[in-house]
PDB file of N, CA, C and O in Angstrom, chain B, residues numbered from 101:
ATOM      1  N   UNK B 101      23.040  -2.460 -19.641  1.00  0.00           N
ATOM      2  CA  UNK B 101      21.831  -2.126 -18.934  1.00  0.00           C
ATOM      3  C   UNK B 101      21.104  -3.380 -18.484  1.00  0.00           C
ATOM      4  O   UNK B 101      20.492  -3.376 -17.416  1.00  0.00           O
ATOM      5  N   UNK B 102      21.148  -4.405 -19.230  1.00  0.00           N
ATOM      6  CA  UNK B 102      20.447  -5.608 -18.834  1.00  0.00           C
ATOM      7  C   UNK B 102      19.165  -5.804 -19.613  1.00  0.00           C
ATOM      8  O   UNK B 102      18.686  -4.913 -20.314  1.00  0.00           O
ATOM      9  N   UNK B 103      18.640  -6.974 -19.466  1.00  0.00           N
ATOM     10  CA  UNK B 103      17.398  -7.309 -20.149  1.00  0.00           C
ATOM     11  C   UNK B 103      16.214  -6.685 -19.413  1.00  0.00           C
ATOM     12  O   UNK B 103      16.320  -6.373 -18.227  1.00  0.00           O
ATOM     13  N   UNK B 104      15.084  -6.500 -20.108  1.00  0.00           N
ATOM     14  CA  UNK B 104      13.917  -5.911 -19.450  1.00  0.00           C
ATOM     15  C   UNK B 104      13.490  -6.618 -18.171  1.00  0.00           C
ATOM     16  O   UNK B 104      13.045  -5.971 -17.223  1.00  0.00           O
ATOM     17  N   UNK B 105      13.623  -7.935 -18.138  1.00  0.00           N
ATOM     18  CA  UNK B 105      13.256  -8.665 -16.924  1.00  0.00           C
ATOM     19  C   UNK B 105      14.125  -8.243 -15.752  1.00  0.00           C
ATOM     20  O   UNK B 105      13.618  -8.042 -14.648  1.00  0.00           O
ATOM     21  N   UNK B 106      15.416  -8.108 -15.972  1.00  0.00           N
ATOM     22  CA  UNK B 106      16.329  -7.684 -14.909  1.00  0.00           C
ATOM     23  C   UNK B 106      16.001  -6.272 -14.442  1.00  0.00           C
ATOM     24  O   UNK B 106      16.048  -5.986 -13.246  1.00  0.00           O
ATOM     25  N   UNK B 107      15.674  -5.399 -15.371  1.00  0.00           N
ATOM     26  CA  UNK B 107      15.305  -4.021 -15.013  1.00  0.00           C
ATOM     27  C   UNK B 107      13.978  -4.026 -14.264  1.00  0.00           C
ATOM     28  O   UNK B 107      13.801  -3.235 -13.338  1.00  0.00           O
ATOM     29  N   UNK B 108      13.048  -4.887 -14.636  1.00  0.00           N
ATOM     30  CA  UNK B 108      11.763  -4.986 -13.938  1.00  0.00           C
ATOM     31  C   UNK B 108      11.968  -5.371 -12.482  1.00  0.00           C
ATOM     32  O   UNK B 108      11.294  -4.845 -11.596  1.00  0.00           O
ATOM     33  N   UNK B 109      12.890  -6.282 -12.236  1.00  0.00           N
ATOM     34  CA  UNK B 109      13.189  -6.698 -10.859  1.00  0.00           C
ATOM     35  C   UNK B 109      13.771  -5.521 -10.079  1.00  0.00           C
ATOM     36  O   UNK B 109      13.380  -5.284  -8.936  1.00  0.00           O
ATOM     37  N   UNK B 110      14.704  -4.779 -10.689  1.00  0.00           N
ATOM     38  CA  UNK B 110      15.289  -3.611 -10.014  1.00  0.00           C
ATOM     39  C   UNK B 110      14.222  -2.554  -9.737  1.00  0.00           C
ATOM     40  O   UNK B 110      14.199  -1.966  -8.656  1.00  0.00           O
ATOM     41  N   UNK B 111      13.338  -2.309 -10.709  1.00  0.00           N
ATOM     42  CA  UNK B 111      12.276  -1.305 -10.533  1.00  0.00           C
ATOM     43  C   UNK B 111      11.317  -1.725  -9.424  1.00  0.00           C
ATOM     44  O   UNK B 111      10.918  -0.898  -8.604  1.00  0.00           O
ATOM     45  N   UNK B 112      10.948  -2.988  -9.392  1.00  0.00           N
ATOM     46  CA  UNK B 112      10.029  -3.478  -8.359  1.00  0.00           C
ATOM     47  C   UNK B 112      10.613  -3.332  -6.965  1.00  0.00           C
ATOM     48  O   UNK B 112       9.880  -3.106  -6.002  1.00  0.00           O
ATOM     49  N   UNK B 113      11.928  -3.458  -6.854  1.00  0.00           N
ATOM     50  CA  UNK B 113      12.584  -3.315  -5.556  1.00  0.00           C
ATOM     51  C   UNK B 113      12.506  -1.880  -5.040  1.00  0.00           C
ATOM     52  O   UNK B 113      12.686  -1.642  -3.845  1.00  0.00           O
ATOM     53  N   UNK B 114      12.239  -0.921  -5.929  1.00  0.00           N
ATOM     54  CA  UNK B 114      12.126   0.481  -5.520  1.00  0.00           C
ATOM     55  C   UNK B 114      10.729   0.834  -5.026  1.00  0.00           C
ATOM     56  O   UNK B 114      10.519   1.921  -4.488  1.00  0.00           O
ATOM     57  N   UNK B 115       9.786  -0.064  -5.199  1.00  0.00           N
ATOM     58  CA  UNK B 115       8.397   0.195  -4.831  1.00  0.00           C
ATOM     59  C   UNK B 115       8.231   0.270  -3.322  1.00  0.00           C
ATOM     60  O   UNK B 115       8.863  -0.481  -2.579  1.00  0.00           O
ATOM     61  N   UNK B 116       7.373   1.185  -2.876  1.00  0.00           N
ATOM     62  CA  UNK B 116       7.016   1.265  -1.461  1.00  0.00           C
ATOM     63  C   UNK B 116       5.586   1.785  -1.353  1.00  0.00           C
ATOM     64  O   UNK B 116       4.964   2.090  -2.371  1.00  0.00           O
ATOM     65  N   UNK B 117       5.057   1.890  -0.138  1.00  0.00           N
ATOM     66  CA  UNK B 117       3.667   2.306   0.052  1.00  0.00           C
ATOM     67  C   UNK B 117       3.392   3.713  -0.481  1.00  0.00           C
ATOM     68  O   UNK B 117       2.326   3.975  -1.038  1.00  0.00           O
ATOM     69  N   UNK B 118       4.338   4.592  -0.309  1.00  0.00           N
ATOM     70  CA  UNK B 118       4.134   5.977  -0.740  1.00  0.00           C
ATOM     71  C   UNK B 118       4.290   6.136  -2.254  1.00  0.00           C
ATOM     72  O   UNK B 118       3.533   6.870  -2.889  1.00  0.00           O
ATOM     73  N   UNK B 119       5.267   5.450  -2.819  1.00  0.00           N
ATOM     74  CA  UNK B 119       5.535   5.538  -4.253  1.00  0.00           C
ATOM     75  C   UNK B 119       5.559   4.127  -4.853  1.00  0.00           C
ATOM     76  O   UNK B 119       6.626   3.533  -5.012  1.00  0.00           O
ATOM     77  N   UNK B 120       4.382   3.599  -5.181  1.00  0.00           N
ATOM     78  CA  UNK B 120       4.352   2.257  -5.760  1.00  0.00           C
ATOM     79  C   UNK B 120       4.966   2.247  -7.161  1.00  0.00           C
ATOM     80  O   UNK B 120       4.931   3.245  -7.880  1.00  0.00           O
ATOM     81  N   UNK B 121       5.516   1.122  -7.520  1.00  0.00           N
ATOM     82  CA  UNK B 121       6.073   0.910  -8.852  1.00  0.00           C
ATOM     83  C   UNK B 121       5.365  -0.295  -9.446  1.00  0.00           C
ATOM     84  O   UNK B 121       5.272  -1.343  -8.807  1.00  0.00           O
ATOM     85  N   UNK B 122       4.871  -0.148 -10.657  1.00  0.00           N
ATOM     86  CA  UNK B 122       4.205  -1.234 -11.363  1.00  0.00           C
ATOM     87  C   UNK B 122       4.900  -1.399 -12.708  1.00  0.00           C
ATOM     88  O   UNK B 122       5.159  -0.412 -13.397  1.00  0.00           O
ATOM     89  N   UNK B 123       5.201  -2.630 -13.082  1.00  0.00           N
ATOM     90  CA  UNK B 123       5.832  -2.876 -14.375  1.00  0.00           C
ATOM     91  C   UNK B 123       4.800  -3.448 -15.337  1.00  0.00           C
ATOM     92  O   UNK B 123       3.824  -4.071 -14.920  1.00  0.00           O
ATOM     93  N   UNK B 124       5.025  -3.230 -16.616  1.00  0.00           N
ATOM     94  CA  UNK B 124       4.078  -3.716 -17.617  1.00  0.00           C
ATOM     95  C   UNK B 124       4.007  -5.228 -17.590  1.00  0.00           C
ATOM     96  O   UNK B 124       4.935  -5.902 -17.142  1.00  0.00           O
ATOM     97  N   UNK B 125       2.909  -5.743 -18.068  1.00  0.00           N
ATOM     98  CA  UNK B 125       2.688  -7.190 -18.045  1.00  0.00           C
ATOM     99  C   UNK B 125       3.466  -7.926 -19.121  1.00  0.00           C
ATOM    100  O   UNK B 125       3.455  -9.157 -19.143  1.00  0.00           O
ATOM    101  N   UNK B 126       4.134  -7.222 -20.005  1.00  0.00           N
ATOM    102  CA  UNK B 126       4.864  -7.879 -21.089  1.00  0.00           C
ATOM    103  C   UNK B 126       5.918  -8.840 -20.576  1.00  0.00           C
ATOM    104  O   UNK B 126       6.155  -9.878 -21.192  1.00  0.00           O
ATOM    105  N   UNK B 127       6.552  -8.519 -19.467  1.00  0.00           N
ATOM    106  CA  UNK B 127       7.637  -9.348 -18.949  1.00  0.00           C
ATOM    107  C   UNK B 127       7.093 -10.656 -18.381  1.00  0.00           C
ATOM    108  O   UNK B 127       7.694 -11.707 -18.602  1.00  0.00           O
ATOM    109  N   UNK B 128       5.987 -10.623 -17.663  1.00  0.00           N
ATOM    110  CA  UNK B 128       5.426 -11.824 -17.039  1.00  0.00           C
ATOM    111  C   UNK B 128       5.060 -12.916 -18.030  1.00  0.00           C
ATOM    112  O   UNK B 128       5.555 -14.036 -17.898  1.00  0.00           O
ATOM    113  N   UNK B 129       4.214 -12.641 -19.019  1.00  0.00           N
ATOM    114  CA  UNK B 129       3.858 -13.682 -19.988  1.00  0.00           C
ATOM    115  C   UNK B 129       5.060 -14.216 -20.760  1.00  0.00           C
ATOM    116  O   UNK B 129       5.086 -15.387 -21.139  1.00  0.00           O
ATOM    117  N   UNK B 130       6.039 -13.377 -20.991  1.00  0.00           N
ATOM    118  CA  UNK B 130       7.220 -13.839 -21.719  1.00  0.00           C
ATOM    119  C   UNK B 130       8.005 -14.874 -20.931  1.00  0.00           C
ATOM    120  O   UNK B 130       8.722 -15.682 -21.519  1.00  0.00           O
ATOM    121  N   UNK B 131       7.880 -14.862 -19.606  1.00  0.00           N
ATOM    122  CA  UNK B 131       8.565 -15.875 -18.797  1.00  0.00           C
ATOM    123  C   UNK B 131       7.892 -17.230 -18.946  1.00  0.00           C
ATOM    124  O   UNK B 131       8.525 -18.267 -18.744  1.00  0.00           O
ATOM    125  N   UNK B 132       6.603 -17.227 -19.302  1.00  0.00           N
ATOM    126  CA  UNK B 132       5.876 -18.485 -19.443  1.00  0.00           C
ATOM    127  C   UNK B 132       6.182 -19.174 -20.766  1.00  0.00           C
ATOM    128  O   UNK B 132       6.006 -20.387 -20.889  1.00  0.00           O
ATOM    129  N   UNK B 133       6.626 -18.430 -21.731  1.00  0.00           N
ATOM    130  CA  UNK B 133       6.988 -18.979 -23.040  1.00  0.00           C
ATOM    131  C   UNK B 133       8.472 -18.730 -23.255  1.00  0.00           C
ATOM    132  O   UNK B 133       8.880 -17.617 -23.588  1.00  0.00           O
ATOM    133  N   UNK B 134       9.266 -19.753 -23.067  1.00  0.00           N
ATOM    134  CA  UNK B 134      10.720 -19.569 -23.089  1.00  0.00           C
ATOM    135  C   UNK B 134      11.244 -19.064 -24.428  1.00  0.00           C
ATOM    136  O   UNK B 134      12.325 -18.479 -24.487  1.00  0.00           O
ATOM    137  N   UNK B 135      10.500 -19.281 -25.487  1.00  0.00           N
ATOM    138  CA  UNK B 135      10.951 -18.828 -26.800  1.00  0.00           C
ATOM    139  C   UNK B 135      10.732 -17.328 -26.997  1.00  0.00           C
ATOM    140  O   UNK B 135      11.288 -16.737 -27.923  1.00  0.00           O
ATOM    141  N   UNK B 136       9.936 -16.718 -26.144  1.00  0.00           N
ATOM    142  CA  UNK B 136       9.709 -15.274 -26.250  1.00  0.00           C
ATOM    143  C   UNK B 136      10.703 -14.539 -25.375  1.00  0.00           C
ATOM    144  O   UNK B 136      10.957 -14.941 -24.239  1.00  0.00           O
ATOM    145  N   UNK B 137      11.255 -13.487 -25.892  1.00  0.00           N
ATOM    146  CA  UNK B 137      12.194 -12.663 -25.140  1.00  0.00           C
ATOM    147  C   UNK B 137      11.649 -11.242 -25.131  1.00  0.00           C
ATOM    148  O   UNK B 137      11.586 -10.601 -26.180  1.00  0.00           O
ATOM    149  N   UNK B 138      11.249 -10.732 -23.951  1.00  0.00           N
ATOM    150  CA  UNK B 138      10.706  -9.373 -23.909  1.00  0.00           C
ATOM    151  C   UNK B 138      11.762  -8.363 -24.334  1.00  0.00           C
ATOM    152  O   UNK B 138      12.917  -8.435 -23.916  1.00  0.00           O
ATOM    153  N   UNK B 139      11.345  -7.424 -25.169  1.00  0.00           N
ATOM    154  CA  UNK B 139      12.303  -6.417 -25.614  1.00  0.00           C
ATOM    155  C   UNK B 139      11.922  -5.014 -25.175  1.00  0.00           C
ATOM    156  O   UNK B 139      12.675  -4.067 -25.399  1.00  0.00           O
ATOM    157  N   UNK B 140      10.759  -4.873 -24.551  1.00  0.00           N
ATOM    158  CA  UNK B 140      10.319  -3.566 -24.055  1.00  0.00           C
ATOM    159  C   UNK B 140       9.766  -3.724 -22.651  1.00  0.00           C
ATOM    160  O   UNK B 140       9.200  -4.759 -22.299  1.00  0.00           O
ATOM    161  N   UNK B 141       9.943  -2.675 -21.854  1.00  0.00           N
ATOM    162  CA  UNK B 141       9.423  -2.662 -20.491  1.00  0.00           C
ATOM    163  C   UNK B 141       8.889  -1.270 -20.213  1.00  0.00           C
ATOM    164  O   UNK B 141       9.553  -0.274 -20.497  1.00  0.00           O
ATOM    165  N   UNK B 142       7.689  -1.202 -19.657  1.00  0.00           N
ATOM    166  CA  UNK B 142       7.122   0.070 -19.227  1.00  0.00           C
ATOM    167  C   UNK B 142       6.980   0.012 -17.713  1.00  0.00           C
ATOM    168  O   UNK B 142       6.387  -0.921 -17.171  1.00  0.00           O
ATOM    169  N   UNK B 143       7.529   1.013 -17.037  1.00  0.00           N
ATOM    170  CA  UNK B 143       7.476   1.120 -15.590  1.00  0.00           C
ATOM    171  C   UNK B 143       6.572   2.297 -15.248  1.00  0.00           C
ATOM    172  O   UNK B 143       6.798   3.413 -15.715  1.00  0.00           O
ATOM    173  N   UNK B 144       5.550   2.049 -14.435  1.00  0.00           N
ATOM    174  CA  UNK B 144       4.643   3.104 -13.990  1.00  0.00           C
ATOM    175  C   UNK B 144       4.970   3.432 -12.542  1.00  0.00           C
ATOM    176  O   UNK B 144       5.056   2.533 -11.706  1.00  0.00           O
ATOM    177  N   UNK B 145       5.154   4.711 -12.241  1.00  0.00           N
ATOM    178  CA  UNK B 145       5.493   5.113 -10.883  1.00  0.00           C
ATOM    179  C   UNK B 145       5.121   6.571 -10.646  1.00  0.00           C
ATOM    180  O   UNK B 145       4.980   7.347 -11.591  1.00  0.00           O
ATOM    181  N   UNK B 146       4.967   6.928  -9.396  1.00  0.00           N
ATOM    182  CA  UNK B 146       4.785   8.322  -9.003  1.00  0.00           C
ATOM    183  C   UNK B 146       6.098   8.876  -8.465  1.00  0.00           C
ATOM    184  O   UNK B 146       6.219  10.079  -8.235  1.00  0.00           O
ATOM    185  N   UNK B 147       7.077   8.005  -8.263  1.00  0.00           N
ATOM    186  CA  UNK B 147       8.384   8.417  -7.747  1.00  0.00           C
ATOM    187  C   UNK B 147       9.252   8.945  -8.883  1.00  0.00           C
ATOM    188  O   UNK B 147       8.973   8.713 -10.060  1.00  0.00           O
ATOM    189  N   UNK B 148      10.281   9.640  -8.515  1.00  0.00           N
ATOM    190  CA  UNK B 148      11.238  10.151  -9.491  1.00  0.00           C
ATOM    191  C   UNK B 148      12.316   9.090  -9.688  1.00  0.00           C
ATOM    192  O   UNK B 148      13.332   9.087  -8.993  1.00  0.00           O
ATOM    193  N   UNK B 149      12.082   8.189 -10.644  1.00  0.00           N
ATOM    194  CA  UNK B 149      13.036   7.122 -10.929  1.00  0.00           C
ATOM    195  C   UNK B 149      13.802   7.507 -12.184  1.00  0.00           C
ATOM    196  O   UNK B 149      13.215   7.777 -13.232  1.00  0.00           O
ATOM    197  N   UNK B 150      15.105   7.527 -12.061  1.00  0.00           N
ATOM    198  CA  UNK B 150      15.952   7.878 -13.191  1.00  0.00           C
ATOM    199  C   UNK B 150      16.725   6.685 -13.705  1.00  0.00           C
ATOM    200  O   UNK B 150      16.666   5.600 -13.125  1.00  0.00           O
ATOM    201  N   UNK B 151      17.450   6.883 -14.793  1.00  0.00           N
ATOM    202  CA  UNK B 151      18.222   5.781 -15.381  1.00  0.00           C
ATOM    203  C   UNK B 151      19.207   5.146 -14.407  1.00  0.00           C
ATOM    204  O   UNK B 151      19.389   3.928 -14.421  1.00  0.00           O
ATOM    205  N   UNK B 152      19.841   5.946 -13.568  1.00  0.00           N
ATOM    206  CA  UNK B 152      20.805   5.373 -12.605  1.00  0.00           C
ATOM    207  C   UNK B 152      20.139   4.432 -11.619  1.00  0.00           C
ATOM    208  O   UNK B 152      20.725   3.430 -11.211  1.00  0.00           O
ATOM    209  N   UNK B 153      18.893   4.765 -11.233  1.00  0.00           N
ATOM    210  CA  UNK B 153      18.168   3.905 -10.293  1.00  0.00           C
ATOM    211  C   UNK B 153      17.929   2.516 -10.880  1.00  0.00           C
ATOM    212  O   UNK B 153      17.844   1.531 -10.147  1.00  0.00           O
ATOM    213  N   UNK B 154      17.823   2.447 -12.199  1.00  0.00           N
ATOM    214  CA  UNK B 154      17.538   1.183 -12.871  1.00  0.00           C
ATOM    215  C   UNK B 154      18.766   0.579 -13.538  1.00  0.00           C
ATOM    216  O   UNK B 154      18.671  -0.433 -14.232  1.00  0.00           O
ATOM    217  N   UNK B 155      19.912   1.202 -13.325  1.00  0.00           N
ATOM    218  CA  UNK B 155      21.146   0.781 -13.999  1.00  0.00           C
ATOM    219  C   UNK B 155      20.922   0.788 -15.510  1.00  0.00           C
ATOM    220  O   UNK B 155      21.267  -0.162 -16.214  1.00  0.00           O
ATOM    221  N   UNK B 156      20.332   1.892 -15.987  1.00  0.00           N
ATOM    222  CA  UNK B 156      19.982   2.047 -17.393  1.00  0.00           C
ATOM    223  C   UNK B 156      20.770   3.186 -18.022  1.00  0.00           C
ATOM    224  O   UNK B 156      21.388   3.994 -17.329  1.00  0.00           O
ATOM    225  N   UNK B 157      20.735   3.232 -19.328  1.00  0.00           N
ATOM    226  CA  UNK B 157      21.425   4.262 -20.085  1.00  0.00           C
ATOM    227  C   UNK B 157      20.368   5.108 -20.799  1.00  0.00           C
ATOM    228  O   UNK B 157      19.567   4.564 -21.559  1.00  0.00           O
ATOM    229  N   UNK B 158      20.348   6.432 -20.572  1.00  0.00           N
ATOM    230  CA  UNK B 158      19.358   7.262 -21.254  1.00  0.00           C
ATOM    231  C   UNK B 158      19.634   7.329 -22.756  1.00  0.00           C
ATOM    232  O   UNK B 158      20.784   7.277 -23.192  1.00  0.00           O
ATOM    233  N   UNK B 159      18.564   7.446 -23.534  1.00  0.00           N
ATOM    234  CA  UNK B 159      18.694   7.586 -24.989  1.00  0.00           C
ATOM    235  C   UNK B 159      17.980   8.855 -25.428  1.00  0.00           C
ATOM    236  O   UNK B 159      17.050   9.320 -24.768  1.00  0.00           O
ATOM    237  N   UNK B 160      18.419   9.402 -26.533  1.00  0.00           N
ATOM    238  CA  UNK B 160      17.817  10.622 -27.066  1.00  0.00           C
ATOM    239  C   UNK B 160      16.510  10.340 -27.799  1.00  0.00           C
ATOM    240  O   UNK B 160      15.546  11.095 -27.679  1.00  0.00           O
ATOM    241  N   UNK B 161      16.486   9.252 -28.553  1.00  0.00           N
ATOM    242  CA  UNK B 161      15.337   8.919 -29.387  1.00  0.00           C
ATOM    243  C   UNK B 161      14.427   7.937 -28.657  1.00  0.00           C
ATOM    244  O   UNK B 161      14.870   6.862 -28.252  1.00  0.00           O
ATOM    245  N   UNK B 162      13.164   8.298 -28.488  1.00  0.00           N
ATOM    246  CA  UNK B 162      12.215   7.442 -27.775  1.00  0.00           C
ATOM    247  C   UNK B 162      12.103   6.061 -28.414  1.00  0.00           C
ATOM    248  O   UNK B 162      11.880   5.071 -27.717  1.00  0.00           O
ATOM    249  N   UNK B 163      12.255   5.991 -29.722  1.00  0.00           N
ATOM    250  CA  UNK B 163      12.132   4.714 -30.420  1.00  0.00           C
ATOM    251  C   UNK B 163      13.325   3.794 -30.165  1.00  0.00           C
ATOM    252  O   UNK B 163      13.250   2.595 -30.433  1.00  0.00           O
ATOM    253  N   UNK B 164      14.413   4.340 -29.654  1.00  0.00           N
ATOM    254  CA  UNK B 164      15.588   3.529 -29.327  1.00  0.00           C
ATOM    255  C   UNK B 164      15.501   2.949 -27.919  1.00  0.00           C
ATOM    256  O   UNK B 164      16.306   2.092 -27.556  1.00  0.00           O
ATOM    257  N   UNK B 165      14.536   3.405 -27.123  1.00  0.00           N
ATOM    258  CA  UNK B 165      14.418   2.964 -25.734  1.00  0.00           C
ATOM    259  C   UNK B 165      13.774   1.587 -25.637  1.00  0.00           C
ATOM    260  O   UNK B 165      12.833   1.276 -26.367  1.00  0.00           O
ATOM    261  N   UNK B 166      14.290   0.773 -24.733  1.00  0.00           N
ATOM    262  CA  UNK B 166      13.614  -0.487 -24.446  1.00  0.00           C
ATOM    263  C   UNK B 166      13.023  -0.483 -23.033  1.00  0.00           C
ATOM    264  O   UNK B 166      12.347  -1.433 -22.640  1.00  0.00           O
ATOM    265  N   UNK B 167      13.279   0.585 -22.269  1.00  0.00           N
ATOM    266  CA  UNK B 167      12.668   0.783 -20.959  1.00  0.00           C
ATOM    267  C   UNK B 167      12.088   2.195 -20.936  1.00  0.00           C
ATOM    268  O   UNK B 167      12.790   3.172 -21.198  1.00  0.00           O
ATOM    269  N   UNK B 168      10.802   2.287 -20.619  1.00  0.00           N
ATOM    270  CA  UNK B 168      10.118   3.579 -20.560  1.00  0.00           C
ATOM    271  C   UNK B 168       9.530   3.734 -19.164  1.00  0.00           C
ATOM    272  O   UNK B 168       8.835   2.842 -18.678  1.00  0.00           O
ATOM    273  N   UNK B 169       9.805   4.860 -18.522  1.00  0.00           N
ATOM    274  CA  UNK B 169       9.265   5.144 -17.191  1.00  0.00           C
ATOM    275  C   UNK B 169       8.185   6.198 -17.356  1.00  0.00           C
ATOM    276  O   UNK B 169       8.432   7.271 -17.907  1.00  0.00           O
ATOM    277  N   UNK B 170       6.984   5.888 -16.876  1.00  0.00           N
ATOM    278  CA  UNK B 170       5.853   6.815 -16.976  1.00  0.00           C
ATOM    279  C   UNK B 170       5.327   7.127 -15.584  1.00  0.00           C
ATOM    280  O   UNK B 170       5.316   6.278 -14.693  1.00  0.00           O
ATOM    281  N   UNK B 171       4.890   8.380 -15.423  1.00  0.00           N
ATOM    282  CA  UNK B 171       4.266   8.816 -14.174  1.00  0.00           C
ATOM    283  C   UNK B 171       2.849   9.270 -14.494  1.00  0.00           C
ATOM    284  O   UNK B 171       2.612  10.461 -14.696  1.00  0.00           O
ATOM    285  N   UNK B 172       1.905   8.332 -14.543  1.00  0.00           N
ATOM    286  CA  UNK B 172       0.538   8.692 -14.930  1.00  0.00           C
ATOM    287  C   UNK B 172      -0.191   9.473 -13.849  1.00  0.00           C
ATOM    288  O   UNK B 172       0.002   9.238 -12.656  1.00  0.00           O
ATOM    289  N   UNK B 173      -1.023  10.398 -14.279  1.00  0.00           N
ATOM    290  CA  UNK B 173      -1.854  11.128 -13.320  1.00  0.00           C
ATOM    291  C   UNK B 173      -2.988  10.236 -12.827  1.00  0.00           C
ATOM    292  O   UNK B 173      -3.447  10.379 -11.694  1.00  0.00           O
ATOM    293  N   UNK B 174      -3.432   9.328 -13.667  1.00  0.00           N
ATOM    294  CA  UNK B 174      -4.475   8.377 -13.296  1.00  0.00           C
ATOM    295  C   UNK B 174      -3.841   7.275 -12.453  1.00  0.00           C
ATOM    296  O   UNK B 174      -3.075   6.461 -12.968  1.00  0.00           O
ATOM    297  N   UNK B 175      -4.153   7.247 -11.173  1.00  0.00           N
ATOM    298  CA  UNK B 175      -3.514   6.303 -10.257  1.00  0.00           C
ATOM    299  C   UNK B 175      -4.179   4.926 -10.258  1.00  0.00           C
ATOM    300  O   UNK B 175      -3.834   4.071  -9.442  1.00  0.00           O
ATOM    301  N   UNK B 176      -5.125   4.710 -11.166  1.00  0.00           N
ATOM    302  CA  UNK B 176      -5.816   3.411 -11.185  1.00  0.00           C
ATOM    303  C   UNK B 176      -4.897   2.269 -11.621  1.00  0.00           C
ATOM    304  O   UNK B 176      -5.256   1.103 -11.454  1.00  0.00           O
ATOM    305  N   UNK B 177      -3.732   2.572 -12.170  1.00  0.00           N
ATOM    306  CA  UNK B 177      -2.797   1.521 -12.561  1.00  0.00           C
ATOM    307  C   UNK B 177      -2.078   0.938 -11.350  1.00  0.00           C
ATOM    308  O   UNK B 177      -1.449  -0.116 -11.448  1.00  0.00           O
ATOM    309  N   UNK B 178      -2.167   1.616 -10.213  1.00  0.00           N
ATOM    310  CA  UNK B 178      -1.464   1.172  -9.016  1.00  0.00           C
ATOM    311  C   UNK B 178      -2.390   0.345  -8.128  1.00  0.00           C
ATOM    312  O   UNK B 178      -3.564   0.682  -7.971  1.00  0.00           O
ATOM    313  N   UNK B 179      -1.869  -0.735  -7.546  1.00  0.00           N
ATOM    314  CA  UNK B 179      -2.691  -1.539  -6.643  1.00  0.00           C
ATOM    315  C   UNK B 179      -3.026  -0.764  -5.379  1.00  0.00           C
ATOM    316  O   UNK B 179      -2.315   0.165  -4.998  1.00  0.00           O
ATOM    317  N   UNK B 180      -4.100  -1.151  -4.744  1.00  0.00           N
ATOM    318  CA  UNK B 180      -4.497  -0.472  -3.494  1.00  0.00           C
ATOM    319  C   UNK B 180      -4.075  -1.274  -2.311  1.00  0.00           C
ATOM    320  O   UNK B 180      -4.317  -0.871  -1.174  1.00  0.00           O
TER     321      UNK B 180
END
């Protein structure tokens, strides 16, 4: 599946004006500190993004996931 940073790049490439995609800030700060390796990624979107879109593997147990896709009703997480 790849590291969270790689998945964040793939998710960001799916973003458009109608269905924006925002990734959690965990990946960005981890790039500034080379000793930190992000192990979780949260993707916020209104689009229907599935595991295949992110080259990811679905898991049964939420605690086993390192990538979580959320579709919040509150659109304030999306840039204008």
